[in-house]
């Protein structure tokens, strides 16, 4: 069976998950039933959509769809992509095992990249074209206010590998931190940890607004 690593909900009913074996699944009834979609990749670590039609998935390369997930075409051959996120149909970011930050302004047709840190980056999320965050190994949190051109470190207070980040707005955000979830209410200036139930290990997270996640 596939190991699912990423989830993205467009609404309380319509959503996607992605995982190993190139597996992407889609639900239109809140997860009661799922339809399988197979990508031409052995590993899919992240999936995101902007609107019901336009989506991207990443892992062994980056793939995109503009037909509601029926077909997926290669958008980048970059390997070890841990996360892909789009703030609209044109502007998106991705991060890699090698600490690279990738950016596109044309829906993923072309990408530019730079090495940000000498360690794995696992998650990236932007609230608009300029303000975003990245997370990675060893409790690393980075923040950008210029669309990912430059990044500044923030203090997470955790030594865990941080595997996903999401913000509802410029102030409120969450990080998946293994046996805990971190939350900030001040744009990442400070983070508070919340322990998960015993045996639960967070790899990804997804929120609809500031409460439902």
CSV table of N, CA and C in Angstrom, one decimal, residues 5 33 59 79 95-96 114 138 155 172 174-175 190 201:
chain,number,residue,atom,x,y,z
A,5,UNK,N,1.7,11.1,2.1
A,5,UNK,CA,2.5,12.1,2.8
A,5,UNK,C,1.9,13.5,2.7
A,33,UNK,N,-15.2,8.4,-0.1
A,33,UNK,CA,-14.8,7.6,-1.2
A,33,UNK,C,-13.6,8.3,-1.9
A,59,UNK,N,7.7,15.2,-6.2
A,59,UNK,CA,8.5,14.1,-5.6
A,59,UNK,C,9.7,13.8,-6.5
A,79,UNK,N,14.8,16.4,-8.8
A,79,UNK,CA,14.6,15.2,-8.0
A,79,UNK,C,14.5,15.6,-6.5
A,95,UNK,N,10.5,23.0,-2.6
A,95,UNK,CA,11.7,22.8,-1.9
A,95,UNK,C,12.1,21.3,-1.9
A,96,UNK,N,13.5,21.1,-1.7
A,96,UNK,CA,14.0,19.8,-2.0
A,96,UNK,C,14.9,19.3,-0.9
A,114,UNK,N,17.6,28.0,-6.2
A,114,UNK,CA,18.8,28.4,-5.5
A,114,UNK,C,18.9,27.5,-4.2
A,138,UNK,N,16.1,19.4,11.5
A,138,UNK,CA,16.6,20.0,12.7
A,138,UNK,C,15.9,21.2,13.3
A,155,UNK,N,13.1,31.1,14.9
A,155,UNK,CA,13.4,30.1,16.0
A,155,UNK,C,12.1,29.3,16.2
A,172,UNK,N,-1.2,33.7,11.5
A,172,UNK,CA,-1.5,32.4,12.1
A,172,UNK,C,-1.0,31.2,11.2
A,174,UNK,N,0.9,26.9,11.2
A,174,UNK,CA,1.2,25.6,11.9
A,174,UNK,C,2.3,24.9,11.2
A,175,UNK,N,3.0,24.1,11.9
A,175,UNK,CA,4.1,23.2,11.4
A,175,UNK,C,3.9,21.8,11.9
A,190,UNK,N,7.2,33.7,17.3
A,190,UNK,CA,7.2,32.7,18.4
A,190,UNK,C,6.3,31.5,18.0
A,201,UNK,N,2.3,10.5,14.5
A,201,UNK,CA,3.5,11.2,14.0
A,201,UNK,C,3.1,12.0,12.8
